[in-house]
mmCIF file of C-alpha atoms in Angstrom:
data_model
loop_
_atom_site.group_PDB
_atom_site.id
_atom_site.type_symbol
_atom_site.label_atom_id
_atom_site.label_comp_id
_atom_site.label_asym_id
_atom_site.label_seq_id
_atom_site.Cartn_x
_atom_site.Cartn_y
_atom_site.Cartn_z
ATOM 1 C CA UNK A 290 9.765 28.062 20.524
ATOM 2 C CA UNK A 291 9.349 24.766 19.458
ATOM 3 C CA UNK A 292 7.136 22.868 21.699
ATOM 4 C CA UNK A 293 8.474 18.735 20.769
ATOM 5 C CA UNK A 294 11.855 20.022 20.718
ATOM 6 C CA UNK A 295 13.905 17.796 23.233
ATOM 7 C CA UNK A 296 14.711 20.216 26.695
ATOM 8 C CA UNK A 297 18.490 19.234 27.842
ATOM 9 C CA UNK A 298 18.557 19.294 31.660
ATOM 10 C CA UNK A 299 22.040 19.276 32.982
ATOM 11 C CA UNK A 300 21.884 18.033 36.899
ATOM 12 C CA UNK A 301 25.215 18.771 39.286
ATOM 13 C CA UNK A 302 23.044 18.661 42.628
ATOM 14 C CA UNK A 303 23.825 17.625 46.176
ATOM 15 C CA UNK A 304 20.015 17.454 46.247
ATOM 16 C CA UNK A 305 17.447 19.965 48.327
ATOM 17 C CA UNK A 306 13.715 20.178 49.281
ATOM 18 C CA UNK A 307 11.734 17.335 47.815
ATOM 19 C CA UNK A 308 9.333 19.670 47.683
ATOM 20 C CA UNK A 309 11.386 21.418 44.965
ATOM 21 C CA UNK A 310 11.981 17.980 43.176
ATOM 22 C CA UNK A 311 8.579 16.989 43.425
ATOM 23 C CA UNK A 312 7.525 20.362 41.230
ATOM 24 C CA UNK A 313 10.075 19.701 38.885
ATOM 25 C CA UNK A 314 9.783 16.346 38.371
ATOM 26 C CA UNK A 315 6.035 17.144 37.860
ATOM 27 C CA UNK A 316 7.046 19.569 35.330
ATOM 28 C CA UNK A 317 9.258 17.206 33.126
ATOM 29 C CA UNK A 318 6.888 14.510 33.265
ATOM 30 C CA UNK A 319 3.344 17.172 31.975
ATOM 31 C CA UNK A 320 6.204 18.695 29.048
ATOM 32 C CA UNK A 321 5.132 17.510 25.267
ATOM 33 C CA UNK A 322 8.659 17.492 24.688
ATOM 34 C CA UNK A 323 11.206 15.004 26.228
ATOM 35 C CA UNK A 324 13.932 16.081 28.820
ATOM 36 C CA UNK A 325 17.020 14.632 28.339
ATOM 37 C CA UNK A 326 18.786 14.648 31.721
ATOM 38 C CA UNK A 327 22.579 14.717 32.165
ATOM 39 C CA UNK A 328 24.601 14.035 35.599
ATOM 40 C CA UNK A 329 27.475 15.970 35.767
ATOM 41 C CA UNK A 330 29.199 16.108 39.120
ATOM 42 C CA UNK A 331 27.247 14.757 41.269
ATOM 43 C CA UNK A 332 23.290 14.291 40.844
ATOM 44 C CA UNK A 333 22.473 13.005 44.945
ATOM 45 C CA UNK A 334 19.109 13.114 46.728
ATOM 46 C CA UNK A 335 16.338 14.758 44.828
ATOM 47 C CA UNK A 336 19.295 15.291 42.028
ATOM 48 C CA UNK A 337 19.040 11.991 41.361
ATOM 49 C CA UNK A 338 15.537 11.758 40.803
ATOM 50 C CA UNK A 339 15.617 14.238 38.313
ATOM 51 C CA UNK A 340 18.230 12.559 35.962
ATOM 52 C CA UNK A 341 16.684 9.452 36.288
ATOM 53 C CA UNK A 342 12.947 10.717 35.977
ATOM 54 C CA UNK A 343 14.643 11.865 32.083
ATOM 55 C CA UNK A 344 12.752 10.365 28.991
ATOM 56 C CA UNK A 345 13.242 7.010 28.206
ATOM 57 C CA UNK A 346 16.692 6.711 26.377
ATOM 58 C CA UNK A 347 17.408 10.279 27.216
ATOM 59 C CA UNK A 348 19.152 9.792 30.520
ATOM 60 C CA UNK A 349 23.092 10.358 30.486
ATOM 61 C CA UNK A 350 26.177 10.611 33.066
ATOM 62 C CA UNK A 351 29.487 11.989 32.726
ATOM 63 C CA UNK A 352 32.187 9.672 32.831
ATOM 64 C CA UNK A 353 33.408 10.929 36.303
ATOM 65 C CA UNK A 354 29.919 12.004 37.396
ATOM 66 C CA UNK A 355 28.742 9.986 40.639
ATOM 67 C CA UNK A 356 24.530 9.454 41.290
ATOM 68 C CA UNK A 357 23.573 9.393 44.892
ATOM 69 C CA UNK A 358 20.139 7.810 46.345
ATOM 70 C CA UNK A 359 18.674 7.638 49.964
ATOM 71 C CA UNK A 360 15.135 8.107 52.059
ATOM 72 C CA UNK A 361 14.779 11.803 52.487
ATOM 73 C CA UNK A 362 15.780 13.661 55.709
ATOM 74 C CA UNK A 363 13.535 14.804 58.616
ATOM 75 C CA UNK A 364 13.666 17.337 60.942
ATOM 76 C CA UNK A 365 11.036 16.757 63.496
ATOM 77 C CA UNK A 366 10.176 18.962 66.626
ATOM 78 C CA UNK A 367 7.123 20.057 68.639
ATOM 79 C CA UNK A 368 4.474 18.287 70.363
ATOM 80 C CA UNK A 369 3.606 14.840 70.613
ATOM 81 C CA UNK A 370 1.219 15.431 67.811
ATOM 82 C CA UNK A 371 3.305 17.566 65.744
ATOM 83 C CA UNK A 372 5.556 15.155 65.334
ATOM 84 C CA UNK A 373 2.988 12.411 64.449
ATOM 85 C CA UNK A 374 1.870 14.244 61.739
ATOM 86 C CA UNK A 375 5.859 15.162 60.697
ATOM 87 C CA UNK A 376 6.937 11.731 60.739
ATOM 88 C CA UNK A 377 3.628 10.240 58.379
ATOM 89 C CA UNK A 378 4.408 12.695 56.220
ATOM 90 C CA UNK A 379 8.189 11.778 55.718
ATOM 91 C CA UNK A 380 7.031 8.112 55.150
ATOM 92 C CA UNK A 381 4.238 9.336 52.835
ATOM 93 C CA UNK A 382 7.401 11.122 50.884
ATOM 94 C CA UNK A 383 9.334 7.983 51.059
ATOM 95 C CA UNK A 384 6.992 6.080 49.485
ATOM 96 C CA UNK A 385 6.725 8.196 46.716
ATOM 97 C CA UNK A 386 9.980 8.653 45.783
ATOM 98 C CA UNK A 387 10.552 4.701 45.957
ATOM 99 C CA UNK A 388 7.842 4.618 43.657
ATOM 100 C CA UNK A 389 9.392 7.292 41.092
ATOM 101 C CA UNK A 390 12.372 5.465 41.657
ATOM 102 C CA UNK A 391 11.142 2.376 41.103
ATOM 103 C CA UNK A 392 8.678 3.157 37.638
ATOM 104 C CA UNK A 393 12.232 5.007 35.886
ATOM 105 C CA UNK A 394 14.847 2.300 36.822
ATOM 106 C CA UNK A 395 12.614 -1.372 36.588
ATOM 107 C CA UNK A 396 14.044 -1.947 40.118
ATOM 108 C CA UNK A 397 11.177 -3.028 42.829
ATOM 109 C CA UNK A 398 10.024 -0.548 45.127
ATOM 110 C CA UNK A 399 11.058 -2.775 47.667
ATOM 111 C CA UNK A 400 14.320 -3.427 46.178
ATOM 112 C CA UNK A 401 14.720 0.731 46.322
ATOM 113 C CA UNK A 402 13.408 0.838 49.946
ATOM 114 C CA UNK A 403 16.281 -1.285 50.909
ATOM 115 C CA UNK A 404 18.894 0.504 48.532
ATOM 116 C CA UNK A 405 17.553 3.806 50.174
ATOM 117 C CA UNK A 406 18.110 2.781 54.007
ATOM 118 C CA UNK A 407 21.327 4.679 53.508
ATOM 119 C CA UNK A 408 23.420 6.776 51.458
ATOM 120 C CA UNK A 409 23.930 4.681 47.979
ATOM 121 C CA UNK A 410 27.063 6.487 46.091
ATOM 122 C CA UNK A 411 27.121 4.649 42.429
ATOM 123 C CA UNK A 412 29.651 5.222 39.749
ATOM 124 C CA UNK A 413 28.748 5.574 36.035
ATOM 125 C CA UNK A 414 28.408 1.787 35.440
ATOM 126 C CA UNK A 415 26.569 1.251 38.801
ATOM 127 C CA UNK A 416 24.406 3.930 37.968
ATOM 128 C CA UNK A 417 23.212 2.165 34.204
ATOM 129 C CA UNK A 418 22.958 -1.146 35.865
ATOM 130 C CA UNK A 419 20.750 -0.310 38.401
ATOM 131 C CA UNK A 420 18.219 2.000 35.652
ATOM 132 C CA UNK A 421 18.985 5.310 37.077
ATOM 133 C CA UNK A 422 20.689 6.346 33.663
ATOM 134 C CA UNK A 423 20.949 4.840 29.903
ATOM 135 C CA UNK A 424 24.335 5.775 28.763
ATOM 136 C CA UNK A 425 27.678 6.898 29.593
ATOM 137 C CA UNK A 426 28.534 10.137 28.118
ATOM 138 C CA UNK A 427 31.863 9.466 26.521
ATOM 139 C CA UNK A 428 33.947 12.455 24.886
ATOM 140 C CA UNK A 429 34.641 12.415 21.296
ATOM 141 C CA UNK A 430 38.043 12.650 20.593
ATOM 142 C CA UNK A 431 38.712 16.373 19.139
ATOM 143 C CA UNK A 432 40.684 17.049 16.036
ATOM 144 C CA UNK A 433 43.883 18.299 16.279
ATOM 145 C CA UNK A 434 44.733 21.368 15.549
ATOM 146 C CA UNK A 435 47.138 21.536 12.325
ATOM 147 C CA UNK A 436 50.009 23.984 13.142
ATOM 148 C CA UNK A 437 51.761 25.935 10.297
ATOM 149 C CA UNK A 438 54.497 23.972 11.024
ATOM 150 C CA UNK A 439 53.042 21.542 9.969
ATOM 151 C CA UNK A 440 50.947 22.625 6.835
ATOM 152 C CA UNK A 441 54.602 23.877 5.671
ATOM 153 C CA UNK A 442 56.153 20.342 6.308
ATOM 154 C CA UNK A 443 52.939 18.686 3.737
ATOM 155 C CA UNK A 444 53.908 21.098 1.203
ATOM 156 C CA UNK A 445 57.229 20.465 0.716
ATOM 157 C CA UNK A 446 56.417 16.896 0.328
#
């Protein structure tokens, strides 16, 4: 309805096709409106793109939510020449993503290159320092119910 009205993108993701990231990611970034992105669970892979590729300010995690980054995965087969053309095209992807990595979190894209060799689990706290996310999402501590108990114990007082 209301085009500049923030979108609230909730992420729980062991990640997926970059492919699929790519579009979204895409998508978030041509809106009007900002995305807030929230990890819950476990944003990984192409998950983790997508909370951190939030708008500026915008980018949360749960308190026991976990972020994970790496390269992306291949699956090569075929000829010689097949596989050429498979294996550019996963570095081409690579680079990429360490560069939409890099522009959302201030870290180099060298710096995310090396971060990326491997599987990089971070907690809440890793997960601000490093950029990936702005705040920690911490629950606000609910009223308590008042009991008739207890309503009848004030007015005898």
């Amino acid at each position: 309805e209301n085009r500049h009205q923030d979108i609230h993108l909730y992420v729980n993701s062991p990640g997926g096709s970059v492919t699929a990231t790519l579009a979204i990611y895409d998508t978030m970034q041509f809106l009007e409106c900002n995305v807030a992105t929230y990890c819950v669970g476990l944003a990984a892979s192409g998950g983790a793109v997508l909370v951190a590729g939030g708008a500026a300010g915008k980018r949360f995690i749960l308190p026991h939510a976990k972020m994970m980054i790496h390269q992306p995965y291949g699956q090569v087969g075929g000829q010689v020449s097949d596989i050429e053309i498979q294996a550019q095209e996963i570095l081409q992807t690579r680079e990429t993503l360490n560069k939409i990595l890099a522009a959302h979190t201030g870290q180099t894209e060298e710096q995310i290159g090396k971060d990326t060799e491997r599987d990089r689990y971070l907690s809440p706290i890793q997960a601000k320092e490093y950029g990936l996310i702005d705040e920690i999402v911490v629950p606000k501590k609910k009223p308590q119910a008042v009991t008739q108990e207890a309503k009848d114990a004030a007015g005898k007082k």
